[in-house]
Coordinates of C-alpha atoms in Angstrom, one line a residue:
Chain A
X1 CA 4.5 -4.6 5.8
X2 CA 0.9 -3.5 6.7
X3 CA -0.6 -6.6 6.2
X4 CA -3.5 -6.3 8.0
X5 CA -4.2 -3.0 5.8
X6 CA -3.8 -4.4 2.6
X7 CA -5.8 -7.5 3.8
X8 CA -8.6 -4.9 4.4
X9 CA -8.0 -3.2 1.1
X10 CA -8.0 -6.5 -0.6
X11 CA -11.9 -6.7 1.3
X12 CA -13.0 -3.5 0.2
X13 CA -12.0 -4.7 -3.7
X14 CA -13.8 -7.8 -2.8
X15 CA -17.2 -6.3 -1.9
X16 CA -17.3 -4.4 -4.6
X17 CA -17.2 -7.4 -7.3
X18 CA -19.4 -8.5 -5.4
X19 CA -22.1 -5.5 -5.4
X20 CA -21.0 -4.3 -9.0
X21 CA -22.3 -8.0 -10.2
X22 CA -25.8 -7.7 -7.9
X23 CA -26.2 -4.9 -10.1
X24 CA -25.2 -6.0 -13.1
X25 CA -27.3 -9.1 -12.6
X26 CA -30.4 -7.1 -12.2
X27 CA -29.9 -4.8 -14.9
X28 CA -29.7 -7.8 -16.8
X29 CA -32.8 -9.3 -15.3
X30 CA -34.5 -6.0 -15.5
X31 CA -34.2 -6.4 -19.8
X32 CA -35.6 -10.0 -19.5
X33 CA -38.3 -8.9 -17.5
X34 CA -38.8 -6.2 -20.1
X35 CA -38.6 -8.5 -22.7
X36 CA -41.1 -11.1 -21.6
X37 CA -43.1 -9.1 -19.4
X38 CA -42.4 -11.4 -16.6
X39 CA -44.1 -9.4 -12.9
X40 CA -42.6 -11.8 -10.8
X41 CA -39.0 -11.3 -12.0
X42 CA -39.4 -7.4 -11.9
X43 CA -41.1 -7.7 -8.1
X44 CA -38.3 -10.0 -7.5
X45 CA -35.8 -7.3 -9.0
X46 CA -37.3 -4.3 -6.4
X47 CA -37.2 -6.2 -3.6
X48 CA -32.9 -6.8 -4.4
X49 CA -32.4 -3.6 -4.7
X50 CA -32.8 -3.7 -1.1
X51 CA -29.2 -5.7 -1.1
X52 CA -27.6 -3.3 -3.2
X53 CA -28.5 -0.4 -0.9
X54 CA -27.1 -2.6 2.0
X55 CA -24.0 -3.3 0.4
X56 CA -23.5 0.5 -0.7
X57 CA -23.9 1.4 2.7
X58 CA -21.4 -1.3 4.2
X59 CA -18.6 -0.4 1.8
X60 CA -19.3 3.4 2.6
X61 CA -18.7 2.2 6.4
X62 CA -15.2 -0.1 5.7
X63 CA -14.1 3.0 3.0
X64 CA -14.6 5.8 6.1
X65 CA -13.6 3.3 8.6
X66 CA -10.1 3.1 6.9
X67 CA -9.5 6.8 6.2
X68 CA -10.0 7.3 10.0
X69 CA -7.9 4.2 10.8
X70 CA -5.1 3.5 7.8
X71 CA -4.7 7.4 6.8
X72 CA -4.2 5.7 3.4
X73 CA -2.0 8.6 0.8
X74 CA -1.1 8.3 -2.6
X75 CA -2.2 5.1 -4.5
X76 CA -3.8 3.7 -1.3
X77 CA -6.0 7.3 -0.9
X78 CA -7.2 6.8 -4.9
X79 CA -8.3 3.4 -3.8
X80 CA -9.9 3.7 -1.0
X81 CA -11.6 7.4 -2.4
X82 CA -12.3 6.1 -5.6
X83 CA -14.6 2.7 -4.5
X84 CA -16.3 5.3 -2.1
X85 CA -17.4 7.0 -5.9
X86 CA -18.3 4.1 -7.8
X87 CA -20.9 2.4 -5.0
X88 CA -22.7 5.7 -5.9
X89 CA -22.8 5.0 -9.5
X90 CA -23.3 1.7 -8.7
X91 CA -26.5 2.0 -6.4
X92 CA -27.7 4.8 -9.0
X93 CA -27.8 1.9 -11.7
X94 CA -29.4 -0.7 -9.0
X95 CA -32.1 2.0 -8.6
X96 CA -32.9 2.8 -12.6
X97 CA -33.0 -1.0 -13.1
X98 CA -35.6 -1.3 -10.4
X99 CA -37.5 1.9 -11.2
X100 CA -37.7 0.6 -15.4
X101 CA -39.1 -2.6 -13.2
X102 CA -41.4 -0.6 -11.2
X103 CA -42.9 0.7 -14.5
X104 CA -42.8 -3.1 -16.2
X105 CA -45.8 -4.1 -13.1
X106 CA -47.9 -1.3 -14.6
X107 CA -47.8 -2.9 -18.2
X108 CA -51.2 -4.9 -19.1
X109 CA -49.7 -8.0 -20.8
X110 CA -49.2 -6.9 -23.8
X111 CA -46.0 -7.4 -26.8
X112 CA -44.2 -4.3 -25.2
X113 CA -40.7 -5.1 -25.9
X114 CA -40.4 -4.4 -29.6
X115 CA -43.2 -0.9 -29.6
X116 CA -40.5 1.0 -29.8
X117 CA -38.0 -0.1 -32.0
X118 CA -35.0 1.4 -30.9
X119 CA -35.8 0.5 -26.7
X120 CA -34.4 -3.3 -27.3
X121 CA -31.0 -1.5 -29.2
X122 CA -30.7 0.8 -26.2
X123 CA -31.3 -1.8 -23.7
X124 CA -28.6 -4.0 -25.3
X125 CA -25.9 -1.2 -25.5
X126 CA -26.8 -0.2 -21.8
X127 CA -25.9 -4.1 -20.5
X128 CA -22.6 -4.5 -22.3
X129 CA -22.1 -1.0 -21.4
X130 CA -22.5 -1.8 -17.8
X131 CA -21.0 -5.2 -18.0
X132 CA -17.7 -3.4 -19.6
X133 CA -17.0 -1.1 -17.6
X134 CA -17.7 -3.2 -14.7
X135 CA -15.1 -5.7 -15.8
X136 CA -12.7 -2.8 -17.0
X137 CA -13.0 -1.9 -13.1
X138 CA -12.2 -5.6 -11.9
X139 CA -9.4 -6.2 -14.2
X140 CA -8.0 -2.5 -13.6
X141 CA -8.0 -2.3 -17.5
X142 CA -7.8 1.1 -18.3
X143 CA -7.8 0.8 -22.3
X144 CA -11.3 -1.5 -21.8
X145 CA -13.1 1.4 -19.7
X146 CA -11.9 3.9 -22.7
X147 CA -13.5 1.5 -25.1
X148 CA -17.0 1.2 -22.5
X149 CA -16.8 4.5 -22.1
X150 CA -17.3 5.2 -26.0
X151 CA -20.4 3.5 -25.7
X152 CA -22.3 6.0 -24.0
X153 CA -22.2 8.2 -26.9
X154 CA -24.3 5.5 -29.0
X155 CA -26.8 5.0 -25.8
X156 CA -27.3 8.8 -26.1
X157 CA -28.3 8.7 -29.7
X158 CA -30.5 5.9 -29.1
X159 CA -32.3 7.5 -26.5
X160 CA -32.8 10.8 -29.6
X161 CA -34.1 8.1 -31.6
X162 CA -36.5 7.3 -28.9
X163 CA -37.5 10.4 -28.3
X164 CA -38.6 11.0 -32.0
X165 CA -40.5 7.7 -32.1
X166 CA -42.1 8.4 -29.1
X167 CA -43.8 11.6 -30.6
X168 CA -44.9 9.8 -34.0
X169 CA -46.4 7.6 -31.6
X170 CA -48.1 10.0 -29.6
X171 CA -48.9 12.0 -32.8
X172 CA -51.0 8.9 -34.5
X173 CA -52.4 7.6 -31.3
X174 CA -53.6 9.8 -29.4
X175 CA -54.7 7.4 -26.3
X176 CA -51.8 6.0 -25.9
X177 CA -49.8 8.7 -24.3
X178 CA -49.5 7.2 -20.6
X179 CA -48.1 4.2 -22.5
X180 CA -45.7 6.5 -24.3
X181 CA -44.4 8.3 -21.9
X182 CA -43.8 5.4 -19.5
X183 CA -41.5 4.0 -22.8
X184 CA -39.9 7.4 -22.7
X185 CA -38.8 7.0 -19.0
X186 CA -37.3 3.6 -20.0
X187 CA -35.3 5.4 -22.0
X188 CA -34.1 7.8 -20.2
X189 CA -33.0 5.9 -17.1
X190 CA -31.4 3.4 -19.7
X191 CA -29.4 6.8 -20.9
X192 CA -28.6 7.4 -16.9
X193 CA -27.3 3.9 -16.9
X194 CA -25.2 4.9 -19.6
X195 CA -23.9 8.0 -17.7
X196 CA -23.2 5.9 -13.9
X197 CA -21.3 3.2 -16.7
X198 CA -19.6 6.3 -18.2
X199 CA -18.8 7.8 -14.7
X200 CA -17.3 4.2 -13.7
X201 CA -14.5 4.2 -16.2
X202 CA -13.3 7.5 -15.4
X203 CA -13.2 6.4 -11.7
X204 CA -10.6 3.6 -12.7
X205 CA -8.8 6.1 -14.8
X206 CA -9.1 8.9 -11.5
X207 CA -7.3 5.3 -9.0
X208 CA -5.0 5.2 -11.6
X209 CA -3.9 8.3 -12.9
X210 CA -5.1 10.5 -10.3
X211 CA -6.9 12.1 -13.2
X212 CA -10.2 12.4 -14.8
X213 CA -10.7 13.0 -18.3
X214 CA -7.4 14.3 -18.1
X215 CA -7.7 16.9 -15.2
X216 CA -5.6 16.1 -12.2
X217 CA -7.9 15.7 -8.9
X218 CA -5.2 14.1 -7.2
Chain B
X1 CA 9.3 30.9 -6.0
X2 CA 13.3 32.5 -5.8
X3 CA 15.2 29.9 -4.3
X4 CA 17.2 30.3 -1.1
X5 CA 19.1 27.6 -1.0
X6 CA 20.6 25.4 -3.8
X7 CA 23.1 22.4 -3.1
X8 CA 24.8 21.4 -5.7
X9 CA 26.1 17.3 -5.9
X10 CA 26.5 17.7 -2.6
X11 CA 28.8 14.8 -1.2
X12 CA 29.3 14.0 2.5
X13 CA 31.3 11.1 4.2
X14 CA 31.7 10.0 7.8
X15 CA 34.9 8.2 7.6
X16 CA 34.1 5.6 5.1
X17 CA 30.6 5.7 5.1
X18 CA 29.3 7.7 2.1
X19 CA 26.5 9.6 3.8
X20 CA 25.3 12.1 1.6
X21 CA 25.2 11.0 -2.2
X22 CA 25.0 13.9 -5.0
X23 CA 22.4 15.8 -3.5
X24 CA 21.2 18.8 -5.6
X25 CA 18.6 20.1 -3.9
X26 CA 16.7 23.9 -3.6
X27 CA 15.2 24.7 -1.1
X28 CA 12.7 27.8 -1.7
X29 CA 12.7 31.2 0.4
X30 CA 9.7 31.9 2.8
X31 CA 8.4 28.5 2.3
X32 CA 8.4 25.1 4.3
X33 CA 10.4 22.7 2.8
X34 CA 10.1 19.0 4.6
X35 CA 12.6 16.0 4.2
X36 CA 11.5 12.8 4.6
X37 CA 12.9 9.2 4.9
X38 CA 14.0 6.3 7.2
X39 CA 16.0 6.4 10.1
X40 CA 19.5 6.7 8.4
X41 CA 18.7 7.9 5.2
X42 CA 20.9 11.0 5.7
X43 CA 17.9 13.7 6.1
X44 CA 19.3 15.0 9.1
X45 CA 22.7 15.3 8.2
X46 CA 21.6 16.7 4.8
X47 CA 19.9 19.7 7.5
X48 CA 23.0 19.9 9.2
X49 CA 25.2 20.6 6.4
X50 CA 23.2 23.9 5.8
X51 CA 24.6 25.7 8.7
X52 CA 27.3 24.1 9.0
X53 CA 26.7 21.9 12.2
X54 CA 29.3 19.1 10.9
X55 CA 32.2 21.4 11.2
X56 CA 32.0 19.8 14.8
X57 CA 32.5 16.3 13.6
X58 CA 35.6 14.2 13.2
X59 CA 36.3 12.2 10.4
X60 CA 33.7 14.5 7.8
X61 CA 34.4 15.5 4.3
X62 CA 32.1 17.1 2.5
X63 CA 32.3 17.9 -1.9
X64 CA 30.1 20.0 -3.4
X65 CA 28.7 23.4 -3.1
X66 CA 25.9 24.9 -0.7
X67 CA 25.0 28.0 -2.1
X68 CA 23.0 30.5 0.3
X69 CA 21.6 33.5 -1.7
X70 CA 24.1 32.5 -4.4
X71 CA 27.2 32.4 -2.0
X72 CA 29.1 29.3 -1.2
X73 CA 28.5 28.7 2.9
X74 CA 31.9 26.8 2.5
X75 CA 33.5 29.9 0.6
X76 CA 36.8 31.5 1.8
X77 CA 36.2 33.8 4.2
X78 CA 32.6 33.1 5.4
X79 CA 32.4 33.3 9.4
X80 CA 30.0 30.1 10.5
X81 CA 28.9 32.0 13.7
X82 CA 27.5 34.6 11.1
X83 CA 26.3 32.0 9.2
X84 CA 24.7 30.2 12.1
X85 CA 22.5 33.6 12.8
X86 CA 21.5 33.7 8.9
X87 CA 20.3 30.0 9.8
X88 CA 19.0 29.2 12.7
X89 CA 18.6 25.4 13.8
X90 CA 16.1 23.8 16.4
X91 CA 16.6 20.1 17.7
X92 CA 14.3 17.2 18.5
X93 CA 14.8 17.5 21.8
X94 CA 14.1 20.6 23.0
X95 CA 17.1 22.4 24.5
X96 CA 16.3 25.6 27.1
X97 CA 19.5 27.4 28.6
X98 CA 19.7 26.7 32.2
X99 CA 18.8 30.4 33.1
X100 CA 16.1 32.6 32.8
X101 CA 13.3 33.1 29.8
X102 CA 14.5 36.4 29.3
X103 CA 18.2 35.2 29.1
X104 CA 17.9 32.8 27.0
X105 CA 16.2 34.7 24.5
X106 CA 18.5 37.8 25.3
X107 CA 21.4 35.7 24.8
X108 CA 21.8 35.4 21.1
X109 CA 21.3 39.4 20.4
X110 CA 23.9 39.7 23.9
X111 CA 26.9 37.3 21.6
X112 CA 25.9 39.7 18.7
X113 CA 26.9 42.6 20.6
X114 CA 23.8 44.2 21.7
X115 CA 23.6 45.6 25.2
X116 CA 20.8 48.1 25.8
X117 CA 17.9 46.7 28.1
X118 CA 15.3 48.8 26.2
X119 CA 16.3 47.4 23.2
X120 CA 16.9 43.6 24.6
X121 CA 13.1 43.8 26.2
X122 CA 12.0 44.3 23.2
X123 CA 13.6 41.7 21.0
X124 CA 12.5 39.2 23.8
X125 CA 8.6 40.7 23.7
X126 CA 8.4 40.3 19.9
X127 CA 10.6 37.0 19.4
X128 CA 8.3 35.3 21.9
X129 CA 5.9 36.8 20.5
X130 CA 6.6 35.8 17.0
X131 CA 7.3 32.5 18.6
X132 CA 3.5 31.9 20.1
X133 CA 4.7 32.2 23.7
X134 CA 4.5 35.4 25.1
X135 CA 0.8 35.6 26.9
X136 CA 2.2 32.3 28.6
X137 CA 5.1 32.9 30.0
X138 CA 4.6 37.8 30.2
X139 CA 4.1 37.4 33.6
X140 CA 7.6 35.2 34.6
X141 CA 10.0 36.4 32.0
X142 CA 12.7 36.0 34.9
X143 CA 11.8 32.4 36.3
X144 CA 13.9 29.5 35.0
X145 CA 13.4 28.4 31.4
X146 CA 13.3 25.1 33.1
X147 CA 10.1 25.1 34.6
X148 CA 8.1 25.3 31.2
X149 CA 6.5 22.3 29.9
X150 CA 7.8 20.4 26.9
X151 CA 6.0 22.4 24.0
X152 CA 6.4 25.8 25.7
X153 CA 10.5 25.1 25.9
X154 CA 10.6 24.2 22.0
X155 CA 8.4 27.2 21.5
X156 CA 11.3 29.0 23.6
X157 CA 13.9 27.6 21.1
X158 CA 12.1 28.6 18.5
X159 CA 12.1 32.1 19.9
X160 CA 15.6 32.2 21.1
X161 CA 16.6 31.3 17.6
X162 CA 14.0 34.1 16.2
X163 CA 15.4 36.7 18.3
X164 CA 18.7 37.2 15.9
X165 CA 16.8 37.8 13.2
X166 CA 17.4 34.6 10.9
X167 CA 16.6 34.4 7.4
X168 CA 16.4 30.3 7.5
X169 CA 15.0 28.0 10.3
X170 CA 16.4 24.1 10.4
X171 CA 14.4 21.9 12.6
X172 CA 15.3 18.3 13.5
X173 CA 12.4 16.8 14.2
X174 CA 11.0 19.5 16.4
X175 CA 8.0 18.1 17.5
X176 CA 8.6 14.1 17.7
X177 CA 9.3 14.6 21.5
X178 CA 5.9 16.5 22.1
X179 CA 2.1 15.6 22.2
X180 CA -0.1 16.2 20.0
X181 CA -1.2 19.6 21.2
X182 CA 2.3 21.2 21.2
X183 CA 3.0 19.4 18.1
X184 CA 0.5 21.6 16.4
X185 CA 0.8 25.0 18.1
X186 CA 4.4 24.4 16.6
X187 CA 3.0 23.6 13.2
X188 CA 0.4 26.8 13.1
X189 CA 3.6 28.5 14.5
X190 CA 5.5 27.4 11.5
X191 CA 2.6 27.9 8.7
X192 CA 2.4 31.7 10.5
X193 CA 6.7 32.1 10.1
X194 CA 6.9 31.1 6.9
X195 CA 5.6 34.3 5.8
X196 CA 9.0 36.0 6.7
X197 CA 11.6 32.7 6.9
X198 CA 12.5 29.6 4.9
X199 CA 11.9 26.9 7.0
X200 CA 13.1 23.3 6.6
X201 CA 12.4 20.8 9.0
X202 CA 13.3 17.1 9.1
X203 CA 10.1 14.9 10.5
X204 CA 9.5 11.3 10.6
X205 CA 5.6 12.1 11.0
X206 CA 4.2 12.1 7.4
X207 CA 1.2 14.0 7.9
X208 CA 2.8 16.5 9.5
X209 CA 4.7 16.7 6.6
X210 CA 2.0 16.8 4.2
X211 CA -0.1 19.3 6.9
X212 CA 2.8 22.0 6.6
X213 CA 5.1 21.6 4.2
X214 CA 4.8 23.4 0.6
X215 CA 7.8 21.2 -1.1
X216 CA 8.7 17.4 0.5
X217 CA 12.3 16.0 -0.1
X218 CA 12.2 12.3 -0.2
X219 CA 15.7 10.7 1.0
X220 CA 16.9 6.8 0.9
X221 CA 20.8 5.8 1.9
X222 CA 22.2 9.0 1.0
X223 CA 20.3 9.6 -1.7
X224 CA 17.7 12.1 -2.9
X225 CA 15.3 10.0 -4.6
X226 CA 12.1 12.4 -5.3
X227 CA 11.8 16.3 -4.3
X228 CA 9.0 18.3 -5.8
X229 CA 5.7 19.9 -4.1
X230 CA 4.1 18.3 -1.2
X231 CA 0.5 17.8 -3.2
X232 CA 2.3 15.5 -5.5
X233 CA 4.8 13.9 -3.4
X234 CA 1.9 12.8 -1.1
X235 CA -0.4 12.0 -3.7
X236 CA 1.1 11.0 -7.0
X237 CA 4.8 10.0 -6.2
X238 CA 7.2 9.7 -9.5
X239 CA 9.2 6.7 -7.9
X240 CA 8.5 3.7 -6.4
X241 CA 10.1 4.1 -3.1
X242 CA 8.9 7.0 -2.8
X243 CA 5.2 5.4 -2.9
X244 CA 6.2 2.6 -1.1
X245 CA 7.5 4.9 1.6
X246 CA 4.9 7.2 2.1
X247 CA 2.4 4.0 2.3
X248 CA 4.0 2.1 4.5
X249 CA 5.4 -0.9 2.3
X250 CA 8.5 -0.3 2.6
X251 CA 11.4 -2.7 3.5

């Protein structure tokens, strides 16, 4: 019974793989443009983000289209409500990934990568992070989004380490505050990265236990 | 929430069919209490029982205990047309007295032995009132019952059984032979009545279920699989049939 609706939910689940790995992918690509200071990649990386928004939208569309349609209750209502939350986090990390690469065009060529010592750390954290929870969602594996969701307190206290390095920085070098402060944006859209991941894994625990951090929405 | 009624293992069987198997049930005052399930599932005749409708079948025997306000309905000595104005029923189909308005809703408070027109005019005014029907129908009181439309004839049911001053309203599917218009003039009706009555209705229309009812009853074969409030039954089911149900999957 209700094929046809479970062929559309089956759809929905399929879309959003498919956008949480366009995302994850340019995170990803986002860090090696970092890394290597490689413009074309991060243009490349801006112009994507286009897709994601796309895709954000056309789940939005199928999600509404089958409250109006399907009525979906229960298990079928956390599904369908639930994907409608995470495109947001989703597109939110699309966005930081291309605003760190908006900031990448504006470097001059130099060694960036490794001026701040703790940056490559957070970056690293921030990718498995988002690659975790990700697959936590795909699998439906509650216990791996409780482990990716740990992770965000680490990301956080990188980004405190940041923070301090940044000012010794901007304490013995005066001219290089622009410099700095684009590093301490960096930073803290890699620690909203970390939040989006975090907000993720308490989505798969919401479409399965109708709960979030142990509060009952649902 | 006090409860006003409470069955207890309640057993019923038509013949050898087991209808009704071990329901316990409670069903709480001034509140809408909705029972759910298949076609067969024994929701309706689980209704039934409450005032006693299958007295009027062959073949029925019933075990276990229905208790209103504590008392067993199937005690010694209880009188079922006393019973029957302590709980009111109203059917799928709606089911006008071929006379007037007036008379039909007169005609409850006439069996009960009240005669005087000052008082009958005003049960009628405020049972129809009550019953979300009087600015339609103040101006032909005394025209046939039989000329209202579909909705407006329920609504008259629902006002006939009103005006004997019930504690408990059944309804058997009340609205699945309306449109959608009636259908929810009844529901606002109900959500206004369950202020002063303990209303349970049967429906086969889930969200009208989850639109009015403060506790859902979940019913399969005979059986009372999941009862508990209508937030949760709707959105975070205990058993598996009950979700399976409720979405659509099931059989």
């Amino acid at each position: 019974m209700r094929k046809f609706f479970n062929d559309e939910l089956e759809k929905l689940n399929v879309d959003l793989t498919k956008m949480a790995h366009l995302v994850e992918v340019s995170l990803e690509n986002t860090i090696d443009a970092f890394k290597h200071q490689n413009k074309q990649l991060a243009k490349d990386i801006i112009a994507n983000d286009r897709l994601i928004n796309d895709m954000e939208r056309a789940i939005e569309s199928r999600s509404f289209n089958l409250m109006l349609r399907q009525q979906p209750i229960a298990g079928d209502l956390r599904a369908v409500t639930s994907a409608l939350k995470i495109v947001t986090d989703l597109e939110r990390i699309g966005d930081q990934a291309s605003d760190i690469a908006e900031i990448i065009l504006g470097f001059d060529g130099e060694q960036v990568y490794r001026t701040v010592e703790h940056i490559p750390s957070m970056a690293k954290k921030a990718k498995l992070m988002v690659h975790e929870s990700i697959e936590a969602f795909i699998s439906q594996d509650l216990q791996r989004a409780k482990i990716a969701k740990k992770m965000d307190d680490e990301i956080d206290q990188l980004f405190q380490e940041v923070k301090q390095e940044v000012m010794e920085i901007i304490k013995e070098n005066h001219e290089r505050v622009d410099f700095s402060i684009d590093f301490l944006m960096i930073a803290k859209y890699l620690e909203r990265i970390g939040d989006h991941a975090s907000n993720i894994c308490e989505w798969l625990e919401f479409n399965q236990t109708g709960k979030v951090n142990n509060h009952r929405l649902m | 929430m006090l409860n006003k009624i409470e069955t207890k293992e309640l057993n019923l069987y038509y013949g050898e069919k087991h209808a009704l198997k071990d329901v316990s049930l409670n069903i709480a005052e001034k509140s809408i209490t909705a029972f759910i399930g298949p076609s067969g599932c024994g929701k309706s005749t689980f209704l039934k029982v409450l005032n006693r409708m299958q007295d009027y079948v062959d073949g029925v025997k019933i075990d276990g205990q229905v208790l209103l306000d504590d008392e067993d309905i199937f005690g010694q000595g209880v009188d079922t047309t006393l019973l029957r104005k302590k709980v009111g029923m109203v059917f799928q189909q709606p089911n006008p007295f071929p006379m007037s308005i007036y008379d039909n809703v007169a005609y409850g408070p006439r069996i009960h032995g009240i005669k005087n027109k000052k008082q009958l005019d005003e049960i009628v005014e405020k049972s129809l009132k009550a019953a979300a029907l009087y600015e339609e129908v103040s101006d032909r009181l005394h025209t046939s019952a039989l000329g209202l439309s579909g909705g407006q004839q329920q609504r008259l049911c629902i006002a006939r059984c009103l005006a004997v001053e019930p504690e408990v309203i059944l309804l058997d599917e009340p609205t699945s032979a309306l449109d959608p218009i009636s259908t929810l003039k009844i529901e606002e009706l109900l959500m206004e009545l369950k202020d002063k009555y303990t209303i349970a209705i049967v429906t086969h229309n889930m969200q009208q279920a989850s639109r009015i009812a403060d506790y859902t009853a979940f019913f399969l074969v005979g059986e009372m699989v999941e009862y508990g409030k209508t937030d949760k039954i709707f959105t975070f089911p205990e058993d598996k049939r009950t979700e399976d149900y409720i979405t659509g999957r099931f059989g």
